[in-house]
Amino acid sequence: MTAQDIHTEIDELVDEFDFLDDWEQRYRYLIDMGKALPDMPEAERTEDNRVKGCVSQVWLVTETAGNTLTFRADSDAHIVRGLAALMVRLYSGRTGKEILSVDARDVLARIGLSEHLSPQRSNGLASMIGRIRGEAEAL
């Protein structure tokens, strides 16, 4: 994938959310994104894979192939699972350089999502983003 691909993906995400009229529809869309995530096997729901700093239970599994990272995520809360799905869609299958070139908080601001998240969800999302960026930096 090229850096253009990640920016095209961001534009598509922004367009998808812009198409929805109000925040109730956007939350439903986010929840639907979470429902579309494949279920994480119970064996991967370990303390090592748990994202610290989230009020809800969130698990993030990272696989590395060369300089590309693939992420799988799950959560026990519908909206948080949707946020995890959003991060997986944005960052999975990218190189460390691509991941580090994009600040997810900017993407969330473009979608208008950051202003509609509770402080607890914002903190949990920041923890998830921090973990993904940390994995990218470690490549």
mmCIF file of N, CA and C in Angstrom:
data_model
loop_
_atom_site.group_PDB
_atom_site.id
_atom_site.type_symbol
_atom_site.label_atom_id
_atom_site.label_comp_id
_atom_site.label_asym_id
_atom_site.label_seq_id
_atom_site.Cartn_x
_atom_site.Cartn_y
_atom_site.Cartn_z
ATOM 1 N N MET A 1 0.836 -1.185 0.000
ATOM 2 C CA MET A 1 0.000 0.000 0.000
ATOM 3 C C MET A 1 0.878 1.245 0.000
ATOM 4 N N THR A 2 0.392 2.262 -0.585
ATOM 5 C CA THR A 2 1.127 3.515 -0.616
ATOM 6 C C THR A 2 0.487 4.499 0.352
ATOM 7 N N ALA A 3 1.213 5.576 0.633
ATOM 8 C CA ALA A 3 0.678 6.595 1.532
ATOM 9 C C ALA A 3 -0.622 7.159 0.970
ATOM 10 N N GLN A 4 -0.734 7.251 -0.345
ATOM 11 C CA GLN A 4 -1.976 7.741 -0.964
ATOM 12 C C GLN A 4 -3.161 6.868 -0.554
ATOM 13 N N ASP A 5 -2.935 5.564 -0.459
ATOM 14 C CA ASP A 5 -4.020 4.655 -0.114
ATOM 15 C C ASP A 5 -4.625 4.977 1.245
ATOM 16 N N ILE A 6 -3.807 5.281 2.214
ATOM 17 C CA ILE A 6 -4.339 5.565 3.550
ATOM 18 C C ILE A 6 -5.118 6.880 3.528
ATOM 19 N N HIS A 7 -4.675 7.838 2.752
ATOM 20 C CA HIS A 7 -5.388 9.109 2.683
ATOM 21 C C HIS A 7 -6.691 8.968 1.884
ATOM 22 N N THR A 8 -6.690 8.096 0.901
ATOM 23 C CA THR A 8 -7.928 7.794 0.182
ATOM 24 C C THR A 8 -8.921 7.129 1.126
ATOM 25 N N GLU A 9 -8.429 6.212 1.959
ATOM 26 C CA GLU A 9 -9.284 5.539 2.944
ATOM 27 C C GLU A 9 -9.880 6.556 3.916
ATOM 28 N N ILE A 10 -9.084 7.506 4.345
ATOM 29 C CA ILE A 10 -9.572 8.545 5.260
ATOM 30 C C ILE A 10 -10.678 9.350 4.581
ATOM 31 N N ASP A 11 -10.442 9.748 3.329
ATOM 32 C CA ASP A 11 -11.457 10.516 2.596
ATOM 33 C C ASP A 11 -12.757 9.721 2.467
ATOM 34 N N GLU A 12 -12.635 8.425 2.216
ATOM 35 C CA GLU A 12 -13.830 7.583 2.103
ATOM 36 C C GLU A 12 -14.576 7.503 3.431
ATOM 37 N N LEU A 13 -13.838 7.351 4.533
ATOM 38 C CA LEU A 13 -14.470 7.337 5.849
ATOM 39 C C LEU A 13 -15.204 8.646 6.126
ATOM 40 N N VAL A 14 -14.548 9.758 5.833
ATOM 41 C CA VAL A 14 -15.166 11.075 6.049
ATOM 42 C C VAL A 14 -16.439 11.185 5.217
ATOM 43 N N ASP A 15 -16.381 10.762 3.954
ATOM 44 C CA ASP A 15 -17.561 10.811 3.077
ATOM 45 C C ASP A 15 -18.696 9.947 3.618
ATOM 46 N N GLU A 16 -18.356 8.748 4.116
ATOM 47 C CA GLU A 16 -19.385 7.852 4.655
ATOM 48 C C GLU A 16 -20.103 8.497 5.835
ATOM 49 N N PHE A 17 -19.348 9.111 6.731
ATOM 50 C CA PHE A 17 -19.963 9.733 7.895
ATOM 51 C C PHE A 17 -20.691 11.021 7.527
ATOM 52 N N ASP A 18 -20.169 11.762 6.550
ATOM 53 C CA ASP A 18 -20.838 12.986 6.101
ATOM 54 C C ASP A 18 -22.193 12.687 5.476
ATOM 55 N N PHE A 19 -22.329 11.526 4.881
ATOM 56 C CA PHE A 19 -23.571 11.127 4.229
ATOM 57 C C PHE A 19 -24.711 10.964 5.242
ATOM 58 N N LEU A 20 -24.364 10.641 6.485
ATOM 59 C CA LEU A 20 -25.371 10.399 7.528
ATOM 60 C C LEU A 20 -25.836 11.734 8.109
ATOM 61 N N ASP A 21 -27.137 11.839 8.331
ATOM 62 C CA ASP A 21 -27.735 13.120 8.701
ATOM 63 C C ASP A 21 -27.441 13.585 10.116
ATOM 64 N N ASP A 22 -27.475 12.674 11.079
ATOM 65 C CA ASP A 22 -27.333 13.117 12.468
ATOM 66 C C ASP A 22 -26.494 12.114 13.260
ATOM 67 N N TRP A 23 -26.246 12.467 14.510
ATOM 68 C CA TRP A 23 -25.353 11.629 15.308
ATOM 69 C C TRP A 23 -25.957 10.311 15.714
ATOM 70 N N GLU A 24 -27.258 10.233 15.792
ATOM 71 C CA GLU A 24 -27.878 8.945 16.082
ATOM 72 C C GLU A 24 -27.565 7.969 14.941
ATOM 73 N N GLN A 25 -27.677 8.441 13.695
ATOM 74 C CA GLN A 25 -27.345 7.593 12.543
ATOM 75 C C GLN A 25 -25.857 7.252 12.525
ATOM 76 N N ARG A 26 -25.029 8.208 12.879
ATOM 77 C CA ARG A 26 -23.580 7.963 12.880
ATOM 78 C C ARG A 26 -23.185 6.945 13.946
ATOM 79 N N TYR A 27 -23.811 7.038 15.126
ATOM 80 C CA TYR A 27 -23.546 6.037 16.160
ATOM 81 C C TYR A 27 -24.008 4.663 15.704
ATOM 82 N N ARG A 28 -25.179 4.593 15.057
ATOM 83 C CA ARG A 28 -25.658 3.301 14.547
ATOM 84 C C ARG A 28 -24.681 2.735 13.513
ATOM 85 N N TYR A 29 -24.170 3.610 12.650
ATOM 86 C CA TYR A 29 -23.204 3.178 11.638
ATOM 87 C C TYR A 29 -21.930 2.658 12.310
ATOM 88 N N LEU A 30 -21.470 3.361 13.338
ATOM 89 C CA LEU A 30 -20.287 2.938 14.086
ATOM 90 C C LEU A 30 -20.532 1.578 14.739
ATOM 91 N N ILE A 31 -21.706 1.400 15.329
ATOM 92 C CA ILE A 31 -22.053 0.116 15.952
ATOM 93 C C ILE A 31 -22.094 -0.985 14.893
ATOM 94 N N ASP A 32 -22.652 -0.670 13.716
ATOM 95 C CA ASP A 32 -22.682 -1.661 12.628
ATOM 96 C C ASP A 32 -21.275 -2.035 12.173
ATOM 97 N N MET A 33 -20.364 -1.050 12.149
ATOM 98 C CA MET A 33 -18.968 -1.351 11.812
ATOM 99 C C MET A 33 -18.398 -2.343 12.817
ATOM 100 N N GLY A 34 -18.716 -2.136 14.092
ATOM 101 C CA GLY A 34 -18.246 -3.045 15.133
ATOM 102 C C GLY A 34 -18.827 -4.435 14.996
ATOM 103 N N LYS A 35 -20.112 -4.510 14.635
ATOM 104 C CA LYS A 35 -20.754 -5.817 14.454
ATOM 105 C C LYS A 35 -20.109 -6.587 13.304
ATOM 106 N N ALA A 36 -19.564 -5.863 12.330
ATOM 107 C CA ALA A 36 -18.936 -6.509 11.176
ATOM 108 C C ALA A 36 -17.542 -7.048 11.483
ATOM 109 N N LEU A 37 -16.973 -6.651 12.621
ATOM 110 C CA LEU A 37 -15.659 -7.193 12.998
ATOM 111 C C LEU A 37 -15.785 -8.691 13.249
ATOM 112 N N PRO A 38 -14.829 -9.461 12.771
ATOM 113 C CA PRO A 38 -14.850 -10.896 13.105
ATOM 114 C C PRO A 38 -14.682 -11.070 14.619
ATOM 115 N N ASP A 39 -15.381 -12.057 15.178
ATOM 116 C CA ASP A 39 -15.235 -12.338 16.605
ATOM 117 C C ASP A 39 -13.811 -12.776 16.898
ATOM 118 N N MET A 40 -13.293 -12.306 18.001
ATOM 119 C CA MET A 40 -11.945 -12.676 18.419
ATOM 120 C C MET A 40 -12.032 -13.970 19.233
ATOM 121 N N PRO A 41 -11.189 -14.938 18.899
ATOM 122 C CA PRO A 41 -11.192 -16.179 19.678
ATOM 123 C C PRO A 41 -10.911 -15.895 21.155
ATOM 124 N N GLU A 42 -11.558 -16.629 22.008
ATOM 125 C CA GLU A 42 -11.398 -16.449 23.458
ATOM 126 C C GLU A 42 -9.931 -16.548 23.875
ATOM 127 N N ALA A 43 -9.164 -17.394 23.184
ATOM 128 C CA ALA A 43 -7.746 -17.580 23.509
ATOM 129 C C ALA A 43 -6.930 -16.305 23.302
ATOM 130 N N GLU A 44 -7.424 -15.383 22.469
ATOM 131 C CA GLU A 44 -6.708 -14.131 22.233
ATOM 132 C C GLU A 44 -7.166 -13.005 23.165
ATOM 133 N N ARG A 45 -8.192 -13.263 23.932
ATOM 134 C CA ARG A 45 -8.683 -12.255 24.887
ATOM 135 C C ARG A 45 -7.879 -12.363 26.189
ATOM 136 N N THR A 46 -6.592 -12.083 26.045
ATOM 137 C CA THR A 46 -5.670 -12.223 27.168
ATOM 138 C C THR A 46 -5.323 -10.853 27.742
ATOM 139 N N GLU A 47 -4.712 -10.870 28.893
ATOM 140 C CA GLU A 47 -4.282 -9.623 29.524
ATOM 141 C C GLU A 47 -3.236 -8.906 28.663
ATOM 142 N N ASP A 48 -2.353 -9.676 28.005
ATOM 143 C CA ASP A 48 -1.348 -9.068 27.127
ATOM 144 C C ASP A 48 -1.981 -8.326 25.953
ATOM 145 N N ASN A 49 -3.106 -8.828 25.458
ATOM 146 C CA ASN A 49 -3.775 -8.200 24.317
ATOM 147 C C ASN A 49 -4.773 -7.116 24.735
ATOM 148 N N ARG A 50 -5.059 -7.027 26.023
ATOM 149 C CA ARG A 50 -6.020 -6.022 26.494
ATOM 150 C C ARG A 50 -5.395 -4.639 26.412
ATOM 151 N N VAL A 51 -6.186 -3.680 25.944
ATOM 152 C CA VAL A 51 -5.726 -2.292 25.857
ATOM 153 C C VAL A 51 -5.960 -1.650 27.219
ATOM 154 N N LYS A 52 -4.870 -1.253 27.851
ATOM 155 C CA LYS A 52 -4.970 -0.614 29.162
ATOM 156 C C LYS A 52 -5.476 0.822 28.980
ATOM 157 N N GLY A 53 -6.235 1.315 29.952
ATOM 158 C CA GLY A 53 -6.731 2.680 29.882
ATOM 159 C C GLY A 53 -8.142 2.777 29.339
ATOM 160 N N CYS A 54 -8.722 1.648 28.973
ATOM 161 C CA CYS A 54 -10.094 1.635 28.479
ATOM 162 C C CYS A 54 -11.020 1.178 29.611
ATOM 163 N N VAL A 55 -12.122 1.866 29.776
ATOM 164 C CA VAL A 55 -13.103 1.460 30.777
ATOM 165 C C VAL A 55 -13.736 0.140 30.344
ATOM 166 N N SER A 56 -14.087 0.046 29.067
ATOM 167 C CA SER A 56 -14.611 -1.205 28.507
ATOM 168 C C SER A 56 -13.439 -2.160 28.291
ATOM 169 N N GLN A 57 -13.774 -3.417 28.143
ATOM 170 C CA GLN A 57 -12.752 -4.396 27.790
ATOM 171 C C GLN A 57 -12.465 -4.246 26.296
ATOM 172 N N VAL A 58 -11.211 -4.021 25.941
ATOM 173 C CA VAL A 58 -10.795 -3.911 24.541
ATOM 174 C C VAL A 58 -9.544 -4.757 24.375
ATOM 175 N N TRP A 59 -9.566 -5.583 23.327
ATOM 176 C CA TRP A 59 -8.407 -6.409 23.016
ATOM 177 C C TRP A 59 -7.918 -6.045 21.626
ATOM 178 N N LEU A 60 -6.600 -5.978 21.487
ATOM 179 C CA LEU A 60 -5.981 -5.637 20.214
ATOM 180 C C LEU A 60 -4.850 -6.625 19.962
ATOM 181 N N VAL A 61 -4.933 -7.326 18.833
ATOM 182 C CA VAL A 61 -3.911 -8.285 18.435
ATOM 183 C C VAL A 61 -3.199 -7.714 17.218
ATOM 184 N N THR A 62 -1.873 -7.738 17.273
ATOM 185 C CA THR A 62 -1.061 -7.222 16.180
ATOM 186 C C THR A 62 -0.263 -8.353 15.565
ATOM 187 N N GLU A 63 -0.282 -8.412 14.245
ATOM 188 C CA GLU A 63 0.556 -9.359 13.519
ATOM 189 C C GLU A 63 1.443 -8.561 12.583
ATOM 190 N N THR A 64 2.708 -8.981 12.493
ATOM 191 C CA THR A 64 3.677 -8.294 11.650
ATOM 192 C C THR A 64 4.116 -9.228 10.534
ATOM 193 N N ALA A 65 4.099 -8.696 9.312
ATOM 194 C CA ALA A 65 4.620 -9.428 8.157
ATOM 195 C C ALA A 65 5.515 -8.448 7.408
ATOM 196 N N GLY A 66 6.819 -8.643 7.545
ATOM 197 C CA GLY A 66 7.757 -7.682 6.962
ATOM 198 C C GLY A 66 7.624 -6.354 7.682
ATOM 199 N N ASN A 67 7.319 -5.300 6.944
ATOM 200 C CA ASN A 67 7.152 -3.996 7.588
ATOM 201 C C ASN A 67 5.689 -3.569 7.625
ATOM 202 N N THR A 68 4.782 -4.568 7.488
ATOM 203 C CA THR A 68 3.345 -4.300 7.496
ATOM 204 C C THR A 68 2.720 -4.850 8.771
ATOM 205 N N LEU A 69 1.837 -4.055 9.342
ATOM 206 C CA LEU A 69 1.121 -4.461 10.551
ATOM 207 C C LEU A 69 -0.336 -4.752 10.215
ATOM 208 N N THR A 70 -0.850 -5.823 10.783
ATOM 209 C CA THR A 70 -2.266 -6.163 10.656
ATOM 210 C C THR A 70 -2.830 -6.215 12.067
ATOM 211 N N PHE A 71 -3.987 -5.603 12.247
ATOM 212 C CA PHE A 71 -4.609 -5.534 13.567
ATOM 213 C C PHE A 71 -5.949 -6.242 13.559
ATOM 214 N N ARG A 72 -6.238 -6.884 14.679
ATOM 215 C CA ARG A 72 -7.564 -7.431 14.965
ATOM 216 C C ARG A 72 -7.964 -6.892 16.318
ATOM 217 N N ALA A 73 -9.237 -6.552 16.461
ATOM 218 C CA ALA A 73 -9.675 -5.954 17.713
ATOM 219 C C ALA A 73 -11.061 -6.467 18.086
ATOM 220 N N ASP A 74 -11.364 -6.324 19.363
ATOM 221 C CA ASP A 74 -12.683 -6.693 19.870
ATOM 222 C C ASP A 74 -12.939 -5.899 21.143
ATOM 223 N N SER A 75 -14.195 -5.764 21.491
ATOM 224 C CA SER A 75 -14.574 -5.088 22.724
ATOM 225 C C SER A 75 -15.902 -5.653 23.208
ATOM 226 N N ASP A 76 -16.149 -5.481 24.495
ATOM 227 C CA ASP A 76 -17.417 -5.935 25.065
ATOM 228 C C ASP A 76 -18.476 -4.832 25.028
ATOM 229 N N ALA A 77 -18.156 -3.668 24.467
ATOM 230 C CA ALA A 77 -19.104 -2.554 24.382
ATOM 231 C C ALA A 77 -19.323 -2.192 22.913
ATOM 232 N N HIS A 78 -20.570 -1.999 22.519
ATOM 233 C CA HIS A 78 -20.915 -1.802 21.106
ATOM 234 C C HIS A 78 -20.214 -0.610 20.461
ATOM 235 N N ILE A 79 -20.281 0.564 21.074
ATOM 236 C CA ILE A 79 -19.676 1.747 20.454
ATOM 237 C C ILE A 79 -18.161 1.621 20.444
ATOM 238 N N VAL A 80 -17.591 1.103 21.506
ATOM 239 C CA VAL A 80 -16.136 0.932 21.568
ATOM 240 C C VAL A 80 -15.686 -0.095 20.528
ATOM 241 N N ARG A 81 -16.468 -1.134 20.339
ATOM 242 C CA ARG A 81 -16.145 -2.118 19.285
ATOM 243 C C ARG A 81 -16.178 -1.430 17.917
ATOM 244 N N GLY A 82 -17.122 -0.511 17.722
ATOM 245 C CA GLY A 82 -17.181 0.258 16.487
ATOM 246 C C GLY A 82 -15.963 1.148 16.316
ATOM 247 N N LEU A 83 -15.529 1.782 17.397
ATOM 248 C CA LEU A 83 -14.310 2.601 17.345
ATOM 249 C C LEU A 83 -13.106 1.731 17.012
ATOM 250 N N ALA A 84 -13.065 0.532 17.597
ATOM 251 C CA ALA A 84 -11.975 -0.397 17.302
ATOM 252 C C ALA A 84 -12.014 -0.796 15.826
ATOM 253 N N ALA A 85 -13.212 -1.029 15.293
ATOM 254 C CA ALA A 85 -13.354 -1.383 13.877
ATOM 255 C C ALA A 85 -12.860 -0.235 12.997
ATOM 256 N N LEU A 86 -13.139 0.979 13.404
ATOM 257 C CA LEU A 86 -12.680 2.154 12.668
ATOM 258 C C LEU A 86 -11.153 2.208 12.633
ATOM 259 N N MET A 87 -10.518 1.944 13.779
ATOM 260 C CA MET A 87 -9.054 1.954 13.845
ATOM 261 C C MET A 87 -8.455 0.811 13.022
ATOM 262 N N VAL A 88 -9.088 -0.363 13.075
ATOM 263 C CA VAL A 88 -8.604 -1.503 12.278
ATOM 264 C C VAL A 88 -8.699 -1.162 10.798
ATOM 265 N N ARG A 89 -9.822 -0.591 10.396
ATOM 266 C CA ARG A 89 -9.992 -0.223 8.981
ATOM 267 C C ARG A 89 -8.953 0.813 8.553
ATOM 268 N N LEU A 90 -8.687 1.757 9.409
ATOM 269 C CA LEU A 90 -7.752 2.823 9.084
ATOM 270 C C LEU A 90 -6.307 2.325 9.032
ATOM 271 N N TYR A 91 -5.910 1.507 10.000
ATOM 272 C CA TYR A 91 -4.491 1.187 10.179
ATOM 273 C C TYR A 91 -4.061 -0.221 9.761
ATOM 274 N N SER A 92 -4.956 -1.185 9.710
ATOM 275 C CA SER A 92 -4.550 -2.561 9.430
ATOM 276 C C SER A 92 -4.068 -2.710 7.989
ATOM 277 N N GLY A 93 -2.995 -3.468 7.824
ATOM 278 C CA GLY A 93 -2.430 -3.695 6.503
ATOM 279 C C GLY A 93 -1.517 -2.576 6.034
ATOM 280 N N ARG A 94 -1.113 -1.727 6.947
ATOM 281 C CA ARG A 94 -0.265 -0.562 6.624
ATOM 282 C C ARG A 94 1.156 -0.784 7.149
ATOM 283 N N THR A 95 2.068 -0.042 6.557
ATOM 284 C CA THR A 95 3.436 -0.045 7.069
ATOM 285 C C THR A 95 3.498 0.854 8.295
ATOM 286 N N GLY A 96 4.555 0.687 9.065
ATOM 287 C CA GLY A 96 4.751 1.550 10.218
ATOM 288 C C GLY A 96 4.807 3.010 9.818
ATOM 289 N N LYS A 97 5.473 3.290 8.706
ATOM 290 C CA LYS A 97 5.590 4.669 8.216
ATOM 291 C C LYS A 97 4.216 5.258 7.892
ATOM 292 N N GLU A 98 3.362 4.472 7.227
ATOM 293 C CA GLU A 98 2.009 4.944 6.907
ATOM 294 C C GLU A 98 1.213 5.220 8.175
ATOM 295 N N ILE A 99 1.293 4.297 9.125
ATOM 296 C CA ILE A 99 0.549 4.455 10.381
ATOM 297 C C ILE A 99 0.974 5.737 11.085
ATOM 298 N N LEU A 100 2.277 5.951 11.154
ATOM 299 C CA LEU A 100 2.783 7.125 11.866
ATOM 300 C C LEU A 100 2.525 8.429 11.113
ATOM 301 N N SER A 101 2.192 8.336 9.824
ATOM 302 C CA SER A 101 1.937 9.546 9.034
ATOM 303 C C SER A 101 0.538 10.111 9.260
ATOM 304 N N VAL A 102 -0.320 9.349 9.952
ATOM 305 C CA VAL A 102 -1.703 9.758 10.138
ATOM 306 C C VAL A 102 -2.027 9.817 11.624
ATOM 307 N N ASP A 103 -2.544 10.953 12.050
ATOM 308 C CA ASP A 103 -3.005 11.091 13.433
ATOM 309 C C ASP A 103 -4.498 10.794 13.455
ATOM 310 N N ALA A 104 -4.868 9.696 14.100
ATOM 311 C CA ALA A 104 -6.276 9.288 14.138
ATOM 312 C C ALA A 104 -7.151 10.371 14.752
ATOM 313 N N ARG A 105 -6.622 11.158 15.664
ATOM 314 C CA ARG A 105 -7.429 12.230 16.267
ATOM 315 C C ARG A 105 -7.851 13.250 15.210
ATOM 316 N N ASP A 106 -6.981 13.517 14.231
ATOM 317 C CA ASP A 106 -7.348 14.408 13.129
ATOM 318 C C ASP A 106 -8.463 13.798 12.283
ATOM 319 N N VAL A 107 -8.368 12.498 12.046
ATOM 320 C CA VAL A 107 -9.399 11.811 11.273
ATOM 321 C C VAL A 107 -10.731 11.891 12.016
ATOM 322 N N LEU A 108 -10.702 11.629 13.317
ATOM 323 C CA LEU A 108 -11.927 11.681 14.114
ATOM 324 C C LEU A 108 -12.517 13.088 14.135
ATOM 325 N N ALA A 109 -11.657 14.083 14.136
ATOM 326 C CA ALA A 109 -12.130 15.469 14.080
ATOM 327 C C ALA A 109 -12.795 15.750 12.735
ATOM 328 N N ARG A 110 -12.217 15.237 11.649
ATOM 329 C CA ARG A 110 -12.812 15.433 10.318
ATOM 330 C C ARG A 110 -14.181 14.771 10.219
ATOM 331 N N ILE A 111 -14.319 13.630 10.883
ATOM 332 C CA ILE A 111 -15.605 12.935 10.892
ATOM 333 C C ILE A 111 -16.574 13.661 11.829
ATOM 334 N N GLY A 112 -16.026 14.423 12.772
ATOM 335 C CA GLY A 112 -16.846 15.091 13.770
ATOM 336 C C GLY A 112 -17.122 14.202 14.969
ATOM 337 N N LEU A 113 -16.410 13.097 15.043
ATOM 338 C CA LEU A 113 -16.667 12.105 16.081
ATOM 339 C C LEU A 113 -16.069 12.507 17.426
ATOM 340 N N SER A 114 -14.910 13.143 17.409
ATOM 341 C CA SER A 114 -14.213 13.428 18.666
ATOM 342 C C SER A 114 -15.063 14.255 19.621
ATOM 343 N N GLU A 115 -15.865 15.173 19.096
ATOM 344 C CA GLU A 115 -16.671 16.021 19.965
ATOM 345 C C GLU A 115 -17.902 15.314 20.521
ATOM 346 N N HIS A 116 -18.196 14.109 20.015
ATOM 347 C CA HIS A 116 -19.378 13.374 20.458
ATOM 348 C C HIS A 116 -19.042 12.164 21.330
ATOM 349 N N LEU A 117 -17.783 12.011 21.695
ATOM 350 C CA LEU A 117 -17.384 10.893 22.546
ATOM 351 C C LEU A 117 -17.307 11.343 23.998
ATOM 352 N N SER A 118 -17.720 10.464 24.894
ATOM 353 C CA SER A 118 -17.583 10.762 26.320
ATOM 354 C C SER A 118 -16.101 10.797 26.671
ATOM 355 N N PRO A 119 -15.744 11.458 27.775
ATOM 356 C CA PRO A 119 -14.332 11.482 28.174
ATOM 357 C C PRO A 119 -13.739 10.079 28.354
ATOM 358 N N GLN A 120 -14.539 9.143 28.889
ATOM 359 C CA GLN A 120 -14.039 7.777 29.078
ATOM 360 C C GLN A 120 -13.737 7.121 27.735
ATOM 361 N N ARG A 121 -14.647 7.288 26.756
ATOM 362 C CA ARG A 121 -14.405 6.692 25.435
ATOM 363 C C ARG A 121 -13.222 7.370 24.756
ATOM 364 N N SER A 122 -13.104 8.673 24.916
ATOM 365 C CA SER A 122 -11.970 9.399 24.330
ATOM 366 C C SER A 122 -10.657 8.896 24.897
ATOM 367 N N ASN A 123 -10.614 8.681 26.216
ATOM 368 C CA ASN A 123 -9.395 8.166 26.852
ATOM 369 C C ASN A 123 -9.078 6.763 26.362
ATOM 370 N N GLY A 124 -10.098 5.923 26.260
ATOM 371 C CA GLY A 124 -9.889 4.566 25.781
ATOM 372 C C GLY A 124 -9.413 4.540 24.336
ATOM 373 N N LEU A 125 -9.995 5.414 23.524
ATOM 374 C CA LEU A 125 -9.583 5.508 22.125
ATOM 375 C C LEU A 125 -8.141 5.993 22.029
ATOM 376 N N ALA A 126 -7.776 6.957 22.867
ATOM 377 C CA ALA A 126 -6.389 7.438 22.888
ATOM 378 C C ALA A 126 -5.439 6.303 23.265
ATOM 379 N N SER A 127 -5.846 5.435 24.179
ATOM 380 C CA SER A 127 -5.020 4.280 24.550
ATOM 381 C C SER A 127 -4.866 3.322 23.382
ATOM 382 N N MET A 128 -5.951 3.101 22.654
ATOM 383 C CA MET A 128 -5.899 2.209 21.490
ATOM 384 C C MET A 128 -4.970 2.795 20.422
ATOM 385 N N ILE A 129 -5.121 4.083 20.139
ATOM 386 C CA ILE A 129 -4.277 4.754 19.152
ATOM 387 C C ILE A 129 -2.812 4.701 19.585
ATOM 388 N N GLY A 130 -2.569 4.947 20.867
ATOM 389 C CA GLY A 130 -1.207 4.902 21.398
ATOM 390 C C GLY A 130 -0.576 3.537 21.224
ATOM 391 N N ARG A 131 -1.354 2.505 21.457
ATOM 392 C CA ARG A 131 -0.855 1.137 21.300
ATOM 393 C C ARG A 131 -0.508 0.856 19.839
ATOM 394 N N ILE A 132 -1.389 1.257 18.912
ATOM 395 C CA ILE A 132 -1.144 1.039 17.481
ATOM 396 C C ILE A 132 0.097 1.806 17.037
ATOM 397 N N ARG A 133 0.214 3.057 17.452
ATOM 398 C CA ARG A 133 1.381 3.855 17.077
ATOM 399 C C ARG A 133 2.660 3.267 17.692
ATOM 400 N N GLY A 134 2.562 2.761 18.905
ATOM 401 C CA GLY A 134 3.714 2.123 19.546
ATOM 402 C C GLY A 134 4.176 0.899 18.772
ATOM 403 N N GLU A 135 3.240 0.120 18.281
ATOM 404 C CA GLU A 135 3.575 -1.047 17.455
ATOM 405 C C GLU A 135 4.267 -0.606 16.168
ATOM 406 N N ALA A 136 3.770 0.490 15.575
ATOM 407 C CA ALA A 136 4.368 1.004 14.331
ATOM 408 C C ALA A 136 5.779 1.524 14.583
ATOM 409 N N GLU A 137 5.984 2.197 15.705
ATOM 410 C CA GLU A 137 7.309 2.724 16.040
ATOM 411 C C GLU A 137 8.298 1.596 16.297
ATOM 412 N N ALA A 138 7.825 0.458 16.779
ATOM 413 C CA ALA A 138 8.701 -0.659 17.119
ATOM 414 C C ALA A 138 9.184 -1.424 15.901
ATOM 415 N N LEU A 139 8.600 -1.174 14.736
ATOM 416 C CA LEU A 139 9.031 -1.890 13.514
ATOM 417 C C LEU A 139 10.451 -1.548 13.143
#
